[in-house]
Each structure stands twice: as structure tokens, then as C-alpha cells.
Amino acid sequence: MIVTVTLNPSLDRSIEVGRLERGEVNRATSASLDPGGKGVNVSRALLANGVPSCAVVPCGGDEGGQLIRLLVAEGVDVRAVPIAGPTRSNVTITEPDGTTTKINEPGPELSPGEFAAITDQALAAAGPDGWVVACGSAPPGLPTSAFAEFCHRVVGAGLHLVVDTSGPALRAAAVAGAALLKPNRAELAEVVGRPLVSVRDVVAAARELRSWGAGAVLASLGADGAVLVDGHGVVTGDAPVVRPRSSVGAGDALLAGFLAVTVARNAPPRVPPSEKQTENHTSGSRRALHEALAWGAAAVSLPGSRMPGPADLSRDRVRIDSQPDEVRPLLASG
Ligand SMILES: Nc1ncnc2c1ncn2[C@@H]1O[C@H](COP(=O)(O)OP(=O)(O)OP(=O)(O)O)[C@@H](O)[C@H]1O
Ligand SMILES: [Mg+2]
């Protein structure tokens, strides 16, 4: 089972405006309220594509209740963990050229008991050989040592740990032996402590995370696509988007697409043993990256943090390059 863990989820209000004028009255052209949080998005994207997962979500106050109601209404298998502080609300404003402005509340602190309850829920829900996918920022005040302990418990239980976060928590996940990390360009640059201006820089940084203990690194690079560095080598790719609408949640969709293929490949009930044995590992990595890029590009084409379903995917637009031009400079700002 894929279990997503969102330590600091939110109620997300997405607003589209003609043009954002600071200090003026701005008229919304559309508005929506969605369950928010990176792990929650991964579960929503998987659900939209028929891949089962469950979402462990701390839930507090009226906002927490509304978040859970929205998730349940969408059909997400939610495991709510009650907490004392109220769940946060975030606002995203999108302009027609795809520019997004976000205003994020810090969110409630978690007590050590609440954090332990979340960890217990994740381990119980994952079952043997499961995948625990921890995404998003740590809540305020959570020590890195507590997140490191969470990572060690997951890995120590023989589960596959996947982490999409930043800073010291990202480093701790690598050191704990996460199976997969999904930093974006800024997060990867920050954790290795240097700017990344070319594909070669990204590959070197991803290899550094592997040297700390991570199994694979899926580095997302916005319009430049993504780079996968795993035990089989390096694969890069991208998928052009004609009309980007909102990049919010694109990284979450990318990760969900990657997991949809990777977990299906590893889980015996979904893959005939003969196919599993004969599959070339390199082609498995390419397939997973290909699907990831299709889901990421589709998310960028959709408004707000809407997650793509099968009808939104354009797999034929994805370009995979297993012999990348490593000196190619990255174009998108990072
Ligand atoms: N402008 C774009 N054009 C085409 N593809 C894009 C664009 N922006 C993002 N993508 C796709 O989405 C993926 C994830 O984007 P990005 O690197 O911005 O993730 P992120 O910063 O983690 O996003 P978030 O945390 O908001 O989900 C990219 O790897 C790429 O496949
Ligand atoms: Mg991200």
C-alpha cells in the first residue's frame, strides 16, 4: 500500500485573476477550495488514476474538519489523526500567464505525542513491503531529529521511504536511507549548498544525496523537466506545456506518476512474476520517469492544484533522453 503522510496539510483556496495589482481591489475570475498539502496531492493524483493509496493527515479545528470532509467527498482513503492546533489555510493567486503568488500560513505545532500517533498510523497503514511517502514542509517547531527518527522507523520497519521536503529534513531522509527523494531545483541546490545551473550540476548534486544514503533522486526542474539518478544511472526528460496555468502541485503530480509505475512494478499482485523478472531495470526507470513527466505536465496545464486524471495526460509529448547533454544550461529560473 502507498501511504502518504502530510505533516502540515491545509485548506487551499485558489483564485484566478486577470492581473494581480498590489494594493488594489482585484477581481477574481474563478475561485475554488481544495484539500491541500503535498502528500494529500499525491494521494489525490493517484486516486484520479485508479491507483490505491491512503492519506495520513493531522486534523485540528474547524479547518481540519473541512479538510477531511473535502478529502472524503473526493473519495480519498483518509486516516485523520486528531491534533490540538487548527489546520492551516493557504491562498494561491494565479494570473493568465501562469504566474502564481502563494500566501501560506505556518500551520499548527505538533506535540511529540501527536507526531508519534501520525508515525504509528503511517506504519500500520503501510503493511508489509509498503511505501510511506512523506511530503511537504515540517510543521513549525518540529525538530529535525524528530523527522529523522520518523525516517529511521519507516526504513527500520522494512518499508520503502519516499520524501519530498527541503532543508535539514531532506538531508535527514537521505541519511536514513530513503528509497526515493523528490527535490525541486531550489531544494536540491539548498541541500548541497551550491547553485545548480546545468544538468551536470543537478546530476552531481543528486549523486551527492545518494552518497549520503538515498536510493534514488528524482529532481524536478520546472519547465526543464526532470532528472532521475538511481542505481542504474541517469535519465532525463521533459514535456512541453503549451499553455501553463498553474504549477502548484506539479511536483506532487510528478511524484505520483513516478510512484504509480514504480510501485506497480514492485508489487507482485499487479505484475506477473515472469514480467517482473525479465524487465530491464533501466527501462523501468525510463518508464517511471516518462509517466512522471506526463503527470507533471498535465498538472501544469490545469488550474489551481487540480490533479490530472487519465483524460488529462498527453504521454506522446514526453521526451526521454538517457544520454543527456549534461552541459546544457537550465532555462527555467531556479
Ligand atoms: N512550465 C512548465 N512546463 C512544462 N512542465 C513543467 C512546467 N513546470 C513544471 N513542469 C513539470 O512539473 C514537474 C514539477 O515541477 P517543479 O519542478 O516546479 O516542482 P515543485 O517545485 O516541486 O512543485 P510543487 O512543489 O508546487 O508541486 C517538472 O519536473 C515538470 O515535469
Ligand atoms: Mg515540490
Short mmCIF file of C-alpha atoms and ligand atoms in Angstrom, two decimals:
data_model
loop_
_atom_site.label_atom_id
_atom_site.label_comp_id
_atom_site.label_asym_id
_atom_site.label_seq_id
_atom_site.Cartn_x
_atom_site.Cartn_y
_atom_site.Cartn_z
CA MET A 1 0.00 0.00 0.00
CA ILE A 2 1.13 3.55 -0.72
CA VAL A 3 0.63 5.72 2.36
CA THR A 4 1.12 9.44 2.02
CA VAL A 5 1.94 11.48 5.11
CA THR A 6 1.28 15.22 5.14
CA LEU A 7 2.58 16.73 8.36
CA ASN A 8 1.29 20.23 7.66
CA PRO A 9 -1.80 19.97 5.40
CA SER A 10 -4.02 22.92 4.50
CA LEU A 11 -7.29 24.14 3.14
CA ASP A 12 -6.21 25.66 -0.19
CA ARG A 13 -8.13 28.50 -1.78
CA SER A 14 -7.06 29.06 -5.43
CA ILE A 15 -8.05 32.31 -7.11
CA GLU A 16 -7.53 33.27 -10.77
CA VAL A 17 -7.28 36.99 -11.55
CA GLY A 18 -6.83 38.94 -14.80
CA ARG A 19 -3.72 40.61 -13.44
CA LEU A 20 -2.59 40.93 -9.82
CA GLU A 21 -2.30 44.59 -8.81
CA ARG A 22 -0.68 45.00 -5.41
CA GLY A 23 -2.56 47.39 -3.17
CA GLU A 24 -5.63 47.47 -5.48
CA VAL A 25 -9.00 45.71 -5.46
CA ASN A 26 -8.51 42.65 -7.66
CA ARG A 27 -11.48 40.81 -9.20
CA ALA A 28 -11.36 37.04 -9.22
CA THR A 29 -12.30 35.31 -12.47
CA SER A 30 -12.65 31.99 -10.67
CA ALA A 31 -12.13 30.56 -7.20
CA SER A 32 -12.02 27.10 -5.72
CA LEU A 33 -11.44 25.43 -2.36
CA ASP A 34 -9.36 22.27 -2.33
CA PRO A 35 -7.80 19.97 0.21
CA GLY A 36 -4.13 20.97 0.26
CA GLY A 37 -0.80 19.57 1.20
CA LYS A 38 1.79 17.74 -0.80
CA GLY A 39 1.12 14.21 0.43
CA VAL A 40 -2.60 14.84 0.07
CA ASN A 41 -1.99 15.91 -3.55
CA VAL A 42 -0.04 12.71 -4.24
CA SER A 43 -2.97 10.65 -2.92
CA ARG A 44 -5.48 12.70 -4.97
CA ALA A 45 -3.41 12.25 -8.15
CA LEU A 46 -3.09 8.50 -7.55
CA LEU A 47 -6.84 8.24 -6.89
CA ALA A 48 -7.64 10.16 -10.09
CA ASN A 49 -5.68 7.49 -11.99
CA GLY A 50 -7.09 4.47 -10.19
CA VAL A 51 -4.04 3.73 -8.02
CA PRO A 52 -4.96 2.97 -4.40
CA SER A 53 -3.31 4.88 -1.57
CA CYS A 54 -4.27 6.25 1.80
CA ALA A 55 -3.51 9.66 3.27
CA VAL A 56 -2.42 10.15 6.87
CA VAL A 57 -3.41 13.68 7.84
CA PRO A 58 -3.23 15.52 11.17
CA CYS A 59 -6.51 17.32 11.64
CA GLY A 60 -7.41 20.14 14.04
CA GLY A 61 -10.18 22.71 14.49
CA ASP A 62 -13.00 23.57 12.06
CA GLU A 63 -10.50 23.86 9.19
CA GLY A 64 -9.28 20.34 9.87
CA GLY A 65 -12.85 19.05 9.81
CA GLN A 66 -13.49 20.79 6.49
CA LEU A 67 -10.25 19.39 5.04
CA ILE A 68 -11.24 15.85 5.96
CA ARG A 69 -14.77 16.35 4.54
CA LEU A 70 -13.34 17.57 1.22
CA LEU A 71 -10.96 14.61 1.02
CA VAL A 72 -13.66 12.08 1.87
CA ALA A 73 -16.00 13.69 -0.69
CA GLU A 74 -13.30 13.17 -3.33
CA GLY A 75 -13.03 9.53 -2.34
CA VAL A 76 -9.58 9.68 -0.70
CA ASP A 77 -8.97 6.99 1.93
CA VAL A 78 -8.11 9.36 4.81
CA ARG A 79 -6.60 8.39 8.16
CA ALA A 80 -7.19 11.51 10.24
CA VAL A 81 -5.04 11.95 13.35
CA PRO A 82 -6.66 14.44 15.77
CA ILE A 83 -4.39 17.29 16.91
CA ALA A 84 -4.95 20.26 19.23
CA GLY A 85 -3.94 23.13 16.89
CA PRO A 86 -6.15 24.22 13.94
CA THR A 87 -5.24 23.07 10.42
CA ARG A 88 -3.91 26.00 8.34
CA SER A 89 -5.39 27.76 5.30
CA ASN A 90 -3.31 28.74 2.22
CA VAL A 91 -4.17 31.09 -0.65
CA THR A 92 -2.81 30.82 -4.22
CA ILE A 93 -3.40 33.58 -6.78
CA THR A 94 -2.85 32.69 -10.44
CA GLU A 95 -2.53 35.11 -13.37
CA PRO A 96 -3.26 34.17 -17.02
CA ASP A 97 0.47 33.82 -17.87
CA GLY A 98 0.78 31.13 -15.19
CA THR A 99 2.42 33.37 -12.58
CA THR A 100 1.37 32.14 -9.15
CA THR A 101 1.52 34.01 -5.87
CA LYS A 102 1.12 31.98 -2.69
CA ILE A 103 0.33 33.07 0.84
CA ASN A 104 0.89 30.20 3.25
CA GLU A 105 0.09 30.15 6.96
CA PRO A 106 2.71 28.45 9.14
CA GLY A 107 0.31 25.81 10.48
CA PRO A 108 -0.02 24.33 13.97
CA GLU A 109 2.76 22.80 16.01
CA LEU A 110 2.58 19.06 16.68
CA SER A 111 3.21 17.74 20.16
CA PRO A 112 5.58 14.75 20.47
CA GLY A 113 2.54 12.56 21.22
CA GLU A 114 0.70 13.78 18.11
CA PHE A 115 3.77 13.18 15.94
CA ALA A 116 4.16 9.66 17.37
CA ALA A 117 0.47 8.96 16.62
CA ILE A 118 0.98 10.07 12.99
CA THR A 119 4.03 7.80 12.66
CA ASP A 120 2.13 4.85 14.17
CA GLN A 121 -0.77 5.41 11.74
CA ALA A 122 1.60 5.50 8.75
CA LEU A 123 3.38 2.30 9.75
CA ALA A 124 0.12 0.48 10.45
CA ALA A 125 -1.48 1.57 7.17
CA ALA A 126 1.54 0.70 5.01
CA GLY A 127 1.52 -3.01 5.83
CA PRO A 128 4.44 -5.24 4.90
CA ASP A 129 6.60 -4.02 1.98
CA GLY A 130 4.55 -0.81 1.77
CA TRP A 131 5.54 2.66 0.65
CA VAL A 132 5.50 5.63 3.05
CA VAL A 133 5.55 8.92 1.15
CA ALA A 134 6.22 11.92 3.40
CA CYS A 135 5.73 15.21 1.60
CA GLY A 136 5.82 18.90 2.36
CA SER A 137 7.29 21.18 4.95
CA ALA A 138 7.66 20.07 8.53
CA PRO A 139 5.27 21.81 10.91
CA PRO A 140 6.69 24.74 12.88
CA GLY A 141 8.82 23.72 15.82
CA LEU A 142 9.32 20.10 14.76
CA PRO A 143 12.99 19.30 15.41
CA THR A 144 14.92 17.71 12.55
CA SER A 145 15.84 14.91 14.96
CA ALA A 146 12.13 14.02 15.28
CA PHE A 147 11.75 13.83 11.48
CA ALA A 148 14.97 11.79 11.29
CA GLU A 149 13.51 9.39 13.87
CA PHE A 150 10.35 9.07 11.75
CA CYS A 151 12.51 8.21 8.70
CA HIS A 152 14.53 5.65 10.66
CA ARG A 153 11.36 3.99 11.96
CA VAL A 154 9.95 3.67 8.44
CA VAL A 155 13.19 2.31 6.96
CA GLY A 156 13.78 0.11 10.03
CA ALA A 157 10.33 -1.45 9.55
CA GLY A 158 11.45 -2.60 6.08
CA LEU A 159 9.21 -0.12 4.26
CA HIS A 160 10.10 2.00 1.23
CA LEU A 161 10.51 5.61 2.33
CA VAL A 162 9.86 8.40 -0.18
CA VAL A 163 10.41 12.01 0.87
CA ASP A 164 9.63 15.34 -0.78
CA THR A 165 10.75 18.07 1.59
CA SER A 166 13.57 20.57 1.99
CA GLY A 167 16.50 21.66 4.12
CA PRO A 168 17.76 19.59 7.06
CA ALA A 169 14.73 17.25 6.86
CA LEU A 170 15.65 16.37 3.25
CA ARG A 171 19.20 15.67 4.32
CA ALA A 172 17.97 13.54 7.24
CA ALA A 173 15.80 11.48 4.87
CA ALA A 174 18.82 10.78 2.64
CA VAL A 175 20.97 9.78 5.60
CA ALA A 176 18.19 7.49 6.91
CA GLY A 177 18.26 5.60 3.59
CA ALA A 178 15.13 6.84 1.82
CA ALA A 179 14.35 4.82 -1.30
CA LEU A 180 13.47 7.98 -3.24
CA LEU A 181 13.80 11.73 -2.77
CA LYS A 182 11.96 14.33 -4.91
CA PRO A 183 13.62 17.73 -4.51
CA ASN A 184 12.96 20.57 -6.94
CA ARG A 185 15.90 22.60 -8.23
CA ALA A 186 15.91 25.14 -5.38
CA GLU A 187 15.58 22.42 -2.72
CA LEU A 188 18.41 20.38 -4.26
CA ALA A 189 20.65 23.47 -4.54
CA GLU A 190 19.96 24.39 -0.93
CA VAL A 191 20.68 20.96 0.50
CA VAL A 192 24.03 20.61 -1.31
CA GLY A 193 24.87 24.27 -0.66
CA ARG A 194 25.62 25.46 -4.20
CA PRO A 195 23.72 26.84 -7.21
CA LEU A 196 22.72 24.39 -9.96
CA VAL A 197 22.96 25.90 -13.43
CA SER A 198 23.25 22.86 -15.71
CA VAL A 199 22.01 19.29 -15.95
CA ARG A 200 25.53 18.21 -14.95
CA ASP A 201 25.23 20.22 -11.70
CA VAL A 202 21.88 18.56 -10.96
CA VAL A 203 23.29 15.08 -11.60
CA ALA A 204 26.28 15.79 -9.34
CA ALA A 205 24.00 17.05 -6.57
CA ALA A 206 21.69 14.03 -6.91
CA ARG A 207 24.71 11.72 -6.72
CA GLU A 208 25.75 13.51 -3.53
CA LEU A 209 22.35 12.73 -1.96
CA ARG A 210 22.82 9.09 -3.00
CA SER A 211 26.25 9.10 -1.35
CA TRP A 212 24.55 10.19 1.90
CA GLY A 213 22.26 7.12 1.70
CA ALA A 214 19.34 7.80 -0.66
CA GLY A 215 18.48 5.08 -3.17
CA ALA A 216 17.22 7.32 -5.97
CA VAL A 217 16.75 11.02 -6.58
CA LEU A 218 14.05 12.42 -8.85
CA ALA A 219 14.98 16.08 -9.28
CA SER A 220 12.18 18.19 -10.76
CA LEU A 221 13.29 21.21 -12.77
CA GLY A 222 10.10 23.06 -13.66
CA ALA A 223 9.92 23.73 -17.43
CA ASP A 224 13.31 21.98 -17.81
CA GLY A 225 11.64 18.67 -16.94
CA ALA A 226 13.24 16.24 -14.51
CA VAL A 227 16.37 14.20 -13.88
CA LEU A 228 16.32 10.72 -12.36
CA VAL A 229 19.52 9.41 -10.78
CA ASP A 230 19.28 5.89 -9.36
CA GLY A 231 21.43 2.78 -9.04
CA HIS A 232 21.12 2.17 -12.79
CA GLY A 233 22.34 5.56 -13.96
CA VAL A 234 20.94 8.87 -15.15
CA VAL A 235 17.81 9.55 -17.22
CA THR A 236 16.45 12.99 -18.08
CA GLY A 237 13.34 14.17 -19.86
CA ASP A 238 10.76 16.87 -20.26
CA ALA A 239 7.29 17.51 -21.66
CA PRO A 240 6.50 20.90 -23.21
CA VAL A 241 3.32 22.56 -21.98
CA VAL A 242 1.63 24.86 -24.49
CA ARG A 243 -0.43 26.82 -22.00
CA PRO A 244 0.84 26.59 -18.41
CA ARG A 245 -1.95 27.54 -15.99
CA SER A 246 -0.68 26.70 -12.52
CA SER A 247 2.49 24.99 -11.41
CA VAL A 248 1.05 24.43 -7.92
CA GLY A 249 1.17 20.72 -7.20
CA ALA A 250 3.11 19.88 -10.37
CA GLY A 251 5.86 18.31 -8.29
CA ASP A 252 3.29 16.26 -6.40
CA ALA A 253 1.71 15.02 -9.65
CA LEU A 254 5.18 14.20 -11.00
CA LEU A 255 5.95 12.13 -7.89
CA ALA A 256 2.57 10.39 -8.01
CA GLY A 257 3.12 9.41 -11.65
CA PHE A 258 6.54 8.05 -10.79
CA LEU A 259 5.13 6.01 -7.89
CA ALA A 260 2.22 4.70 -9.96
CA VAL A 261 4.70 2.94 -12.24
CA THR A 262 7.39 2.09 -9.68
CA VAL A 263 5.08 0.60 -7.06
CA ALA A 264 3.11 -1.34 -9.66
CA ARG A 265 6.43 -2.75 -10.89
CA ASN A 266 7.49 -3.89 -7.42
CA ALA A 267 4.18 -5.18 -6.11
CA PRO A 268 3.71 -8.87 -7.03
CA PRO A 269 -0.12 -8.82 -7.34
CA ARG A 270 -0.06 -6.17 -10.07
CA VAL A 271 2.85 -7.55 -12.15
CA PRO A 272 3.09 -11.12 -13.44
CA PRO A 273 6.27 -12.69 -11.98
CA SER A 274 7.65 -13.50 -15.43
CA GLU A 275 7.40 -9.87 -16.49
CA LYS A 276 8.94 -8.69 -13.25
CA GLN A 277 11.93 -11.00 -13.62
CA THR A 278 12.65 -10.15 -17.22
CA GLU A 279 12.13 -6.41 -17.04
CA ASN A 280 15.24 -4.43 -17.74
CA HIS A 281 15.82 -2.10 -14.78
CA THR A 282 16.94 0.78 -16.95
CA SER A 283 13.76 0.58 -18.98
CA GLY A 284 11.81 0.52 -15.69
CA SER A 285 13.44 3.80 -14.63
CA ARG A 286 12.70 5.32 -18.04
CA ARG A 287 9.08 4.20 -17.90
CA ALA A 288 8.61 5.64 -14.43
CA LEU A 289 10.18 8.97 -15.45
CA HIS A 290 8.10 9.04 -18.63
CA GLU A 291 4.88 8.63 -16.66
CA ALA A 292 6.04 11.13 -14.04
CA LEU A 293 6.65 13.78 -16.70
CA ALA A 294 3.24 13.16 -18.29
CA TRP A 295 1.52 13.69 -14.92
CA GLY A 296 3.68 16.77 -14.08
CA ALA A 297 2.98 18.45 -17.42
CA ALA A 298 -0.74 17.70 -17.12
CA ALA A 299 -0.86 19.28 -13.65
CA VAL A 300 0.74 22.46 -15.02
CA SER A 301 -1.99 22.67 -17.69
CA LEU A 302 -4.75 22.55 -15.05
CA PRO A 303 -5.86 25.41 -12.79
CA GLY A 304 -5.02 25.58 -9.10
CA SER A 305 -3.80 22.39 -7.52
CA ARG A 306 -6.16 20.19 -9.56
CA MET A 307 -4.61 16.79 -10.06
CA PRO A 308 -4.71 15.23 -13.55
CA GLY A 309 -6.75 12.16 -14.41
CA PRO A 310 -6.26 9.82 -17.37
CA ALA A 311 -8.06 12.18 -19.80
CA ASP A 312 -5.60 15.00 -18.97
CA LEU A 313 -2.43 13.04 -19.82
CA SER A 314 -0.58 13.54 -23.13
CA ARG A 315 2.06 10.82 -22.93
CA ASP A 316 3.16 11.35 -26.54
CA ARG A 317 4.51 14.82 -25.67
CA VAL A 318 7.07 13.38 -23.23
CA ARG A 319 10.69 13.30 -24.40
CA ILE A 320 13.10 10.96 -22.61
CA ASP A 321 16.85 11.22 -23.04
CA SER A 322 19.03 8.53 -21.47
CA GLN A 323 22.21 10.16 -22.83
CA PRO A 324 21.57 13.71 -21.70
CA ASP A 325 23.56 16.72 -22.80
CA GLU A 326 24.93 17.34 -19.32
CA VAL A 327 26.42 20.76 -20.04
CA ARG A 328 23.03 22.08 -21.20
CA PRO A 329 22.23 25.13 -19.07
CA LEU A 330 18.91 25.08 -17.24
CA LEU A 331 16.50 27.64 -18.64
CA ALA A 332 13.77 27.94 -16.04
CA SER A 333 14.53 30.20 -13.11
CA GLY A 334 15.61 28.34 -10.04
N1 LIG B 1 6.38 25.37 -17.16
C1 LIG B 1 6.41 24.03 -17.23
N2 LIG B 1 6.38 23.43 -18.43
C2 LIG B 1 6.39 22.08 -18.52
N3 LIG B 1 6.46 21.25 -17.46
C3 LIG B 1 6.52 21.80 -16.24
C4 LIG B 1 6.50 23.22 -16.05
N4 LIG B 1 6.54 23.47 -14.72
C5 LIG B 1 6.59 22.26 -14.11
N5 LIG B 1 6.57 21.25 -15.02
C6 LIG B 1 6.57 19.82 -14.77
O1 LIG B 1 6.20 19.58 -13.43
C7 LIG B 1 7.29 18.99 -12.72
C8 LIG B 1 7.37 19.53 -11.31
O2 LIG B 1 7.59 20.92 -11.36
P1 LIG B 1 8.53 21.68 -10.32
O3 LIG B 1 9.93 21.31 -10.53
O4 LIG B 1 8.17 23.13 -10.43
O5 LIG B 1 8.03 21.02 -8.95
P2 LIG B 1 7.85 21.62 -7.50
O6 LIG B 1 8.62 22.90 -7.36
O7 LIG B 1 8.17 20.54 -6.55
O8 LIG B 1 6.29 21.90 -7.49
P3 LIG B 1 5.26 21.83 -6.26
O9 LIG B 1 6.07 21.68 -5.01
O10 LIG B 1 4.48 23.11 -6.35
O11 LIG B 1 4.38 20.67 -6.52
C9 LIG B 1 8.53 19.26 -13.55
O12 LIG B 1 9.52 18.29 -13.32
C10 LIG B 1 7.96 19.21 -14.95
O13 LIG B 1 7.82 17.85 -15.33
MG MG B 2 7.62 20.47 -4.54
#
